[in-house]
Short mmCIF file of C-alpha atoms and ligand atoms in Angstrom, two decimals:
data_model
loop_
_atom_site.label_atom_id
_atom_site.label_comp_id
_atom_site.label_asym_id
_atom_site.label_seq_id
_atom_site.Cartn_x
_atom_site.Cartn_y
_atom_site.Cartn_z
CA MET A 1 147.82 125.21 24.47
CA ASN A 2 148.63 122.33 22.16
CA ILE A 3 149.95 119.54 24.16
CA LEU A 4 151.78 116.42 23.22
CA ILE A 5 152.22 113.37 25.61
CA LEU A 6 154.81 110.70 24.69
CA GLY A 7 154.13 107.16 25.78
CA SER A 8 151.54 104.38 25.28
CA GLY A 9 150.55 102.84 28.56
CA GLY A 10 148.09 103.33 31.47
CA ARG A 11 150.10 106.10 32.84
CA GLU A 12 149.76 108.05 29.50
CA HIS A 13 146.06 107.48 29.44
CA ALA A 14 145.93 108.82 33.02
CA LEU A 15 147.97 111.97 32.06
CA ALA A 16 145.82 112.62 29.16
CA TRP A 17 142.67 112.24 30.94
CA ALA A 18 143.78 114.70 33.76
CA VAL A 19 145.37 117.27 31.21
CA LYS A 20 142.32 117.09 28.98
CA GLN A 21 140.03 118.34 31.93
CA ASN A 22 142.17 121.43 32.03
CA PRO A 23 140.51 124.29 30.02
CA LYS A 24 144.09 125.34 29.07
CA CYS A 25 144.35 122.43 27.13
CA ASP A 26 143.24 122.89 23.47
CA ARG A 27 144.47 120.26 21.35
CA LEU A 28 145.90 117.01 22.78
CA ILE A 29 148.11 114.49 20.85
CA VAL A 30 149.22 111.08 22.49
CA ALA A 31 152.22 109.38 20.68
CA PRO A 32 152.01 106.53 20.14
CA GLY A 33 149.00 106.15 22.60
CA ASN A 34 146.47 103.40 22.75
CA ALA A 35 142.81 102.66 22.23
CA GLY A 36 142.02 104.53 25.58
CA THR A 37 143.96 107.64 24.71
CA ALA A 38 142.07 107.71 21.32
CA THR A 39 138.97 108.27 22.94
CA LEU A 40 140.11 111.79 24.33
CA ALA A 41 143.05 112.74 22.34
CA GLU A 42 144.54 112.26 18.80
CA ASN A 43 147.11 109.33 18.72
CA ALA A 44 150.02 109.90 16.37
CA ASP A 45 152.29 106.74 15.34
CA ILE A 46 155.79 108.29 15.58
CA ASP A 47 159.07 106.99 16.82
CA ILE A 48 159.26 108.40 20.39
CA LEU A 49 162.86 107.52 20.99
CA ASP A 50 164.20 109.75 18.18
CA GLY A 51 164.36 113.40 19.28
CA ALA A 52 164.65 114.72 15.79
CA THR A 53 161.30 112.92 14.84
CA VAL A 54 159.53 114.40 18.03
CA VAL A 55 160.76 117.95 17.44
CA THR A 56 159.67 117.70 13.68
CA PHE A 57 156.48 116.56 14.61
CA CYS A 58 155.86 119.31 17.38
CA GLU A 59 156.85 121.93 14.73
CA GLU A 60 154.39 120.43 12.09
CA ASN A 61 151.58 120.33 14.62
CA ALA A 62 152.27 123.55 16.56
CA VAL A 63 152.62 121.84 19.82
CA ASP A 64 153.30 124.14 22.70
CA PHE A 65 154.08 121.75 25.56
CA VAL A 66 155.64 118.23 25.52
CA ILE A 67 155.04 115.82 28.45
CA ILE A 68 157.35 112.94 28.32
CA GLY A 69 155.90 109.71 30.00
CA PRO A 70 158.25 106.88 30.01
CA GLU A 71 161.90 106.44 30.81
CA ALA A 72 163.44 105.26 27.43
CA PRO A 73 162.85 108.69 25.67
CA LEU A 74 164.31 110.41 28.60
CA ALA A 75 167.39 108.34 28.66
CA ALA A 76 167.51 108.65 24.88
CA GLY A 77 167.76 112.57 25.32
CA VAL A 78 164.50 113.41 23.82
CA ALA A 79 163.83 116.24 26.63
CA ASP A 80 167.19 117.70 25.51
CA ALA A 81 166.31 117.57 21.76
CA CYS A 82 163.01 119.26 22.47
CA ARG A 83 164.34 122.01 24.77
CA ALA A 84 167.21 122.54 22.16
CA ALA A 85 164.56 123.43 19.69
CA GLY A 86 162.88 125.76 21.91
CA LEU A 87 159.86 123.57 22.99
CA LEU A 88 158.57 123.74 26.51
CA THR A 89 159.27 120.40 27.86
CA PHE A 90 158.24 118.33 31.04
CA GLY A 91 160.90 115.75 31.76
CA PRO A 92 164.58 115.70 32.70
CA SER A 93 167.66 115.85 30.42
CA ALA A 94 169.66 112.60 29.65
CA ALA A 95 172.14 113.67 32.09
CA ALA A 96 169.62 114.14 34.98
CA ALA A 97 167.82 111.04 33.92
CA ARG A 98 170.87 109.01 34.99
CA LEU A 99 169.15 109.18 38.38
CA GLU A 100 167.23 106.27 36.98
CA ALA A 101 169.31 104.96 34.11
CA SER A 102 172.31 104.26 36.32
CA LYS A 103 172.10 102.69 39.92
CA ALA A 104 175.64 103.46 40.68
CA PHE A 105 175.19 107.09 39.46
CA THR A 106 172.35 107.27 42.18
CA LYS A 107 174.33 105.98 44.89
CA ASP A 108 177.20 108.49 43.96
CA ILE A 109 174.77 111.23 44.56
CA CYS A 110 173.46 109.77 47.92
CA ASP A 111 176.94 109.39 48.97
CA ALA A 112 177.74 112.92 47.96
CA CYS A 113 174.95 114.41 49.87
CA GLY A 114 174.94 111.81 52.92
CA ALA A 115 171.33 110.41 52.10
CA PRO A 116 170.31 107.48 53.97
CA THR A 117 170.49 104.57 51.66
CA ALA A 118 171.73 100.92 51.65
CA ALA A 119 175.55 100.32 51.81
CA TRP A 120 176.79 99.43 48.57
CA ALA A 121 179.85 98.68 46.34
CA ARG A 122 180.31 98.63 42.55
CA PHE A 123 182.05 95.96 40.29
CA THR A 124 182.77 95.66 36.76
CA GLU A 125 184.09 92.11 36.81
CA ALA A 126 182.88 88.73 38.48
CA ALA A 127 185.83 87.87 40.64
CA SER A 128 185.70 90.66 42.90
CA ALA A 129 182.07 90.74 43.01
CA ARG A 130 181.89 87.14 44.02
CA ALA A 131 184.38 87.69 46.73
CA TYR A 132 182.34 90.83 48.11
CA VAL A 133 179.06 88.76 48.21
CA GLN A 134 181.06 85.96 50.23
CA ALA A 135 182.48 88.36 52.59
CA GLN A 136 178.82 90.08 53.13
CA GLY A 137 176.61 87.17 53.07
CA ALA A 138 173.01 86.74 52.42
CA PRO A 139 170.46 88.37 52.20
CA ILE A 140 172.03 90.78 49.79
CA VAL A 141 170.88 92.66 46.51
CA VAL A 142 172.44 92.47 43.17
CA LYS A 143 171.59 95.25 40.53
CA ALA A 144 172.73 95.63 37.06
CA ASP A 145 173.76 99.25 36.72
CA GLY A 146 171.70 100.24 33.54
CA LEU A 147 168.07 100.12 32.51
CA ALA A 148 166.88 96.51 32.19
CA ALA A 149 163.17 96.90 32.03
CA GLY A 150 162.49 95.57 35.52
CA LYS A 151 164.81 92.46 35.20
CA GLY A 152 167.85 94.21 36.60
CA VAL A 153 167.48 93.74 40.22
CA VAL A 154 167.90 90.42 42.21
CA VAL A 155 166.98 90.32 45.95
CA ALA A 156 168.85 87.22 46.95
CA MET A 157 167.88 85.40 50.06
CA THR A 158 171.02 83.18 49.83
CA GLU A 159 174.49 83.47 48.73
CA ALA A 160 174.00 80.94 45.97
CA GLU A 161 171.25 83.09 44.34
CA ALA A 162 173.55 86.24 44.50
CA LEU A 163 176.30 84.35 43.01
CA ALA A 164 173.97 83.10 40.24
CA ALA A 165 172.82 86.69 39.50
CA LEU A 166 176.26 87.78 39.11
CA ASP A 167 177.14 85.12 36.76
CA GLU A 168 174.03 85.97 34.61
CA MET A 169 174.96 89.52 34.48
CA PHE A 170 178.64 89.40 33.99
CA GLY A 171 177.72 86.59 31.44
CA GLY A 172 175.87 89.35 29.39
CA SER A 173 172.29 88.31 29.86
CA LEU A 174 171.24 91.92 30.22
CA GLY A 175 173.60 93.28 27.57
CA ALA A 176 175.36 96.48 28.36
CA ALA A 177 173.09 97.08 31.31
CA GLY A 178 174.92 94.47 33.13
CA ALA A 179 178.40 95.40 32.46
CA GLU A 180 178.65 97.15 35.64
CA VAL A 181 176.96 95.64 38.92
CA VAL A 182 175.94 97.26 42.23
CA ILE A 183 175.72 95.15 45.25
CA GLU A 184 173.70 96.63 48.11
CA GLU A 185 172.86 95.80 51.69
CA PHE A 186 169.38 94.21 51.97
CA MET A 187 166.93 96.60 53.44
CA ALA A 188 164.02 95.37 55.41
CA GLY A 189 160.84 97.34 56.04
CA GLU A 190 157.77 98.52 54.03
CA GLU A 191 158.22 100.04 50.50
CA ALA A 192 156.29 103.13 49.31
CA SER A 193 156.70 105.89 46.47
CA PHE A 194 157.00 109.38 47.04
CA PHE A 195 156.45 111.94 43.87
CA ILE A 196 158.07 115.15 43.85
CA LEU A 197 157.93 117.97 40.94
CA THR A 198 161.06 119.91 40.66
CA ASP A 199 162.10 122.62 38.38
CA GLY A 200 165.76 122.20 39.19
CA THR A 201 165.68 124.15 42.39
CA THR A 202 162.24 124.33 43.97
CA ALA A 203 160.72 120.87 44.87
CA LEU A 204 157.10 120.23 45.54
CA PRO A 205 155.85 117.02 46.90
CA ILE A 206 152.60 115.93 44.93
CA GLY A 207 151.75 112.66 46.50
CA THR A 208 152.54 109.13 47.71
CA ALA A 209 151.59 105.78 46.60
CA GLN A 210 152.10 102.01 47.00
CA ASP A 211 152.09 99.40 44.40
CA HIS A 212 151.93 95.52 44.19
CA LYS A 213 154.79 94.14 42.22
CA ARG A 214 154.00 90.36 42.71
CA ALA A 215 151.58 88.72 40.05
CA PHE A 216 149.24 87.01 42.46
CA ASP A 217 147.09 87.36 45.59
CA GLY A 218 149.09 87.60 49.00
CA ASP A 219 152.27 89.05 47.18
CA THR A 220 153.03 85.58 45.68
CA GLY A 221 154.30 84.85 42.04
CA PRO A 222 156.76 86.32 39.75
CA ASN A 223 157.60 90.26 39.79
CA THR A 224 155.78 92.36 37.43
CA GLY A 225 155.62 96.06 36.51
CA GLY A 226 153.00 96.59 39.10
CA MET A 227 149.52 94.98 39.44
CA GLY A 228 147.75 97.79 41.24
CA ALA A 229 148.35 100.73 43.34
CA TYR A 230 146.72 103.08 45.81
CA SER A 231 147.31 106.80 47.01
CA PRO A 232 147.95 108.14 49.68
CA ALA A 233 150.38 105.58 51.21
CA PRO A 234 149.39 105.64 54.96
CA VAL A 235 153.13 104.35 55.86
CA LEU A 236 154.42 107.78 54.35
CA THR A 237 153.28 109.89 57.25
CA GLU A 238 153.73 113.62 57.25
CA ALA A 239 156.84 113.21 59.38
CA ILE A 240 158.45 110.70 57.34
CA GLN A 241 157.69 112.69 54.13
CA LYS A 242 159.52 115.74 55.66
CA GLN A 243 162.37 113.54 56.57
CA ALA A 244 162.65 112.21 53.29
CA MET A 245 162.56 115.64 51.86
CA ASP A 246 165.05 116.97 54.35
CA GLU A 247 167.66 113.91 54.26
CA ILE A 248 167.14 112.57 50.67
CA VAL A 249 165.22 114.57 47.95
CA LEU A 250 166.25 118.10 48.46
CA PRO A 251 169.99 117.32 48.90
CA ALA A 252 169.93 115.28 45.63
CA ILE A 253 168.13 117.96 43.69
CA ALA A 254 170.84 120.60 45.02
CA GLU A 255 173.67 117.99 44.07
CA MET A 256 172.40 117.65 40.64
CA ALA A 257 172.13 121.43 40.17
CA ARG A 258 175.66 121.89 41.67
CA ARG A 259 177.00 119.34 39.05
CA GLY A 260 175.33 121.51 36.23
CA THR A 261 172.76 118.88 35.43
CA PRO A 262 169.71 120.24 37.08
CA TYR A 263 166.78 117.84 37.33
CA GLN A 264 163.53 119.16 36.01
CA GLY A 265 160.52 116.85 35.94
CA VAL A 266 158.91 114.43 38.31
CA LEU A 267 161.33 112.65 40.69
CA TYR A 268 159.76 109.27 41.95
CA ALA A 269 161.72 108.16 45.12
CA GLY A 270 161.22 104.57 45.96
CA LEU A 271 161.64 104.62 49.86
CA MET A 272 162.06 101.78 52.42
CA ILE A 273 160.44 102.59 55.76
CA GLN A 274 161.56 101.04 58.90
CA ASP A 275 161.22 102.34 62.58
CA GLY A 276 159.70 105.60 61.22
CA LYS A 277 162.67 106.33 59.07
CA ALA A 278 162.96 106.30 55.14
CA ARG A 279 166.02 105.23 53.25
CA LEU A 280 166.27 105.52 49.62
CA VAL A 281 165.86 102.33 47.46
CA GLU A 282 166.17 103.97 44.07
CA TYR A 283 165.11 106.96 41.87
CA ASN A 284 162.76 106.83 38.82
CA CYS A 285 162.85 109.84 36.67
CA ARG A 286 159.14 109.50 35.68
CA PHE A 287 155.73 108.92 36.91
CA GLY A 288 155.26 105.30 38.09
CA ASP A 289 152.88 102.98 36.12
CA PRO A 290 150.24 102.27 37.59
CA GLU A 291 151.22 104.76 40.38
CA ALA A 292 150.40 107.81 37.99
CA GLN A 293 146.98 106.37 37.46
CA VAL A 294 145.97 106.97 41.23
CA LEU A 295 147.80 110.21 41.29
CA MET A 296 146.18 111.62 38.31
CA MET A 297 142.63 110.62 39.59
CA ARG A 298 143.28 112.52 42.78
CA LEU A 299 145.00 115.58 41.06
CA GLY A 300 142.70 115.91 38.07
CA ALA A 301 143.01 119.20 36.02
CA GLN A 302 145.67 120.85 38.49
CA ALA A 303 148.13 118.14 37.12
CA LEU A 304 148.51 120.36 33.99
CA ASP A 305 149.03 123.50 35.98
CA LEU A 306 151.67 121.83 37.95
CA MET A 307 153.43 120.32 35.09
CA HIS A 308 153.41 123.37 33.22
CA ALA A 309 154.89 125.57 36.20
CA CYS A 310 157.51 122.99 36.59
CA ALA A 311 158.68 123.08 33.00
CA GLU A 312 158.33 126.99 33.14
CA GLY A 313 160.67 127.06 36.23
CA ARG A 314 157.62 128.46 38.25
CA LEU A 315 157.42 126.10 41.03
CA THR A 316 158.08 128.60 43.83
CA GLY A 317 154.65 129.44 45.27
CA ALA A 318 152.85 126.53 43.34
CA ARG A 319 150.51 124.47 45.51
CA VAL A 320 148.67 121.29 45.51
CA ASN A 321 145.14 121.43 46.37
CA TRP A 322 144.30 118.16 47.97
CA ALA A 323 140.94 116.74 48.66
CA ASP A 324 140.83 114.34 51.49
CA ASP A 325 140.36 111.37 49.27
CA HIS A 326 141.82 107.94 48.33
CA ALA A 327 142.35 106.39 45.04
CA LEU A 328 143.00 102.74 44.23
CA THR A 329 143.76 100.98 40.77
CA VAL A 330 143.56 97.31 39.88
CA VAL A 331 145.58 96.21 36.99
CA MET A 332 143.79 93.57 34.65
CA ALA A 333 146.60 91.58 32.94
CA ALA A 334 146.66 89.01 29.98
CA LYS A 335 146.79 85.53 31.58
CA GLY A 336 150.38 84.42 31.54
CA TYR A 337 151.86 88.02 32.23
CA PRO A 338 154.57 88.44 33.12
CA GLY A 339 155.72 85.51 31.21
CA ALA A 340 154.11 84.58 27.72
CA TYR A 341 150.64 85.87 27.02
CA ALA A 342 148.38 85.86 23.75
CA LYS A 343 147.37 89.16 22.29
CA GLY A 344 144.19 89.83 20.48
CA SER A 345 141.41 88.58 22.84
CA GLU A 346 138.30 90.94 23.04
CA ILE A 347 137.36 92.80 26.12
CA ARG A 348 133.54 93.32 26.73
CA GLY A 349 131.64 95.28 29.38
CA LEU A 350 133.73 98.47 29.11
CA ASP A 351 130.61 100.51 28.01
CA ARG A 352 128.88 99.26 31.40
CA CYS A 353 131.66 100.96 33.38
CA PRO A 354 130.91 104.47 34.64
CA GLU A 355 133.63 107.16 33.53
CA ASP A 356 133.51 110.33 35.81
CA SER A 357 135.58 111.95 38.27
CA ARG A 358 135.21 109.02 40.48
CA HIS A 359 135.60 106.10 37.92
CA MET A 360 137.75 105.47 35.12
CA VAL A 361 139.22 102.64 33.06
CA PHE A 362 142.75 103.50 32.00
CA HIS A 363 143.85 101.57 29.04
CA ALA A 364 147.29 100.18 28.92
CA GLY A 365 147.92 97.56 26.29
CA THR A 366 144.68 97.80 24.16
CA VAL A 367 143.93 98.37 20.61
CA GLU A 368 140.66 99.07 18.69
CA THR A 369 139.56 97.00 15.75
CA ASP A 370 136.21 97.40 14.09
CA GLY A 371 134.70 99.23 17.24
CA ARG A 372 135.95 96.12 19.36
CA ILE A 373 138.64 96.75 22.07
CA LEU A 374 141.32 93.96 21.91
CA ALA A 375 144.01 93.07 24.33
CA ASN A 376 147.36 94.12 22.99
CA GLY A 377 149.74 93.71 25.79
CA GLY A 378 150.73 92.24 29.16
CA ARG A 379 149.22 94.83 31.39
CA VAL A 380 145.95 95.74 29.51
CA LEU A 381 143.46 97.71 31.84
CA ASN A 382 143.91 99.77 35.12
CA VAL A 383 140.34 99.87 36.62
CA THR A 384 140.60 103.07 38.65
CA ALA A 385 138.31 104.72 41.35
CA ARG A 386 138.45 107.44 44.01
CA GLY A 387 136.46 107.39 47.24
CA ASP A 388 136.47 109.05 50.66
CA THR A 389 138.15 106.12 52.15
CA LEU A 390 140.41 103.60 50.57
CA GLU A 391 137.78 100.95 51.21
CA ASP A 392 135.30 103.05 49.35
CA ALA A 393 137.69 103.39 46.44
CA ARG A 394 138.51 99.72 46.58
CA ASN A 395 134.81 98.65 46.45
CA ARG A 396 134.03 101.03 43.57
CA ALA A 397 137.11 99.54 41.50
CA TYR A 398 136.12 95.98 41.99
CA ALA A 399 132.48 96.73 41.32
CA MET A 400 133.50 98.06 37.82
CA ILE A 401 135.60 94.76 37.12
CA ASP A 402 132.33 92.71 37.89
CA HIS A 403 130.94 94.68 34.51
CA LEU A 404 133.83 93.47 32.44
CA ARG A 405 133.80 90.19 30.53
CA TRP A 406 137.29 89.24 29.53
CA PRO A 407 138.05 85.50 30.26
CA GLU A 408 141.65 85.78 28.75
CA GLY A 409 142.39 88.27 31.61
CA PHE A 410 143.30 88.24 35.23
CA CYS A 411 143.52 90.52 38.28
CA ARG A 412 144.63 90.44 41.88
CA SER A 413 141.67 90.36 44.41
CA ASP A 414 143.60 91.98 47.16
CA ILE A 415 144.90 95.39 45.94
CA GLY A 416 145.32 97.71 49.03
CA TRP A 417 145.46 95.02 51.48
CA ARG A 418 148.46 96.41 53.42
CA ALA A 419 146.59 99.67 54.00
CA LEU A 420 143.32 98.41 54.48
CA ARG A 421 144.73 96.13 57.43
CA LYS A 422 145.94 99.12 59.26
P1 LIG B 1 163.72 98.08 40.65
O1 LIG B 1 163.57 96.98 39.67
O2 LIG B 1 164.85 98.94 40.64
O3 LIG B 1 162.37 98.88 40.93
O4 LIG B 1 164.00 97.47 42.09
C1 LIG B 1 163.10 96.14 42.54
C2 LIG B 1 162.68 96.16 43.78
O5 LIG B 1 163.82 95.45 44.50
C3 LIG B 1 162.45 97.43 44.62
O6 LIG B 1 161.35 98.01 44.49
C4 LIG B 1 162.53 96.86 46.05
O7 LIG B 1 161.46 96.08 46.30
C5 LIG B 1 163.57 95.80 45.91
N1 LIG B 1 165.00 96.26 46.34
C6 LIG B 1 165.81 96.93 45.79
N2 LIG B 1 166.89 97.43 46.38
C7 LIG B 1 166.63 96.84 47.56
C8 LIG B 1 167.42 96.80 48.83
N3 LIG B 1 168.71 97.20 48.96
N4 LIG B 1 166.96 96.23 49.82
C9 LIG B 1 165.62 95.47 49.76
N5 LIG B 1 165.07 95.53 48.59
C10 LIG B 1 165.53 96.19 47.41
N1 LIG B 2 155.19 100.73 39.12
C1 LIG B 2 156.55 100.88 39.19
C2 LIG B 2 157.16 101.43 38.19
O1 LIG B 2 156.67 102.40 37.54
O2 LIG B 2 158.40 101.63 38.23
#
């Protein structure tokens, strides 16, 4: 099989690493890719937000299977364009990807199937939204309806913060994404991520993870795209996974099919767990980044078989073969991230890090110039390890970081603390 993976982050390097280990993979191309994907696949610099460009590229390169990593091409309808051209494709249609692209749509789906989630209301103008916040009081959560690259959610601990967020969003700070606003009840509890493959009717859970959104140790500092993750997430017990499947995930998949927009791909359910019960925080229509890095480390080559079965509508009877293992990834970011940061500093010591089924440094924002690896983004490397226990995985990952020489970068030193404390 000739396979094309769309995207350029650590998630896509991890997907490429897992897919490449499967003997069914012949040629592997990542578009646009990064310095890490270039070591195990061909990189292709094409516009992945343009469906026609992707289809033409697939036809010219005899691509048999397209795997779409990030949300932007999904929301832009690239999966629709590929499927319309007869290409086997992993990833939801634009209509199904609204589960991530519109928060109000997700809440409608939850209401239609009675799924447990925060109480909510939607607004298209400031006055009634402000009145609602004043009536409900704080803490309260204000969300721009559309995709806002992680900037669209304000968990407001005071009424003033919530009102300020409304002024910003209705003032146009997020453009069209903030034209509609969802206001939600604040949910207390522990957050975890649950990953499910679905072909539109059948659903197969493929793992759990927890990430660390804050930039600095002790969960302090600004919110980021994720500074590290581990899998499995001990808070998502078998019983809670079953409850989440029965009350949240399976009804949503059935509702999407009933509406004529079946969901095919990976469904990432962000859950809030309190008193032994899960409620839905949000859906994402892709693998998480850096959660994919730990999931791929644990799934290995079978990830391709599972995504292939999903895309072909053959998930009935598919099974995940789990080892009793743990994976952990530490994100190394450029100093300044998630604010302003410099590009172009050299990362040394990568050649001293082992690369095998227990250790991998996945590249996120990197570029290779004259044989040197240079930082080229905010999140730059995902130092990932697998072990028999979470502690073992953690120790292996931080031992790899000790080999790296990159003074312009930083990482958190406490990835996994919540689970290791248990
Ligand atoms: P998002 O940017 O959509 O991933 O949401 C950011 C984060 O906001 C989530 O991961 C949660 O930590 C938090 N969050 C969103 N909705 C709620 C809620 N209703 N109650 C508490 N926290 C929330
Ligand atoms: N790590 C969170 C996300 O991918 O959305």
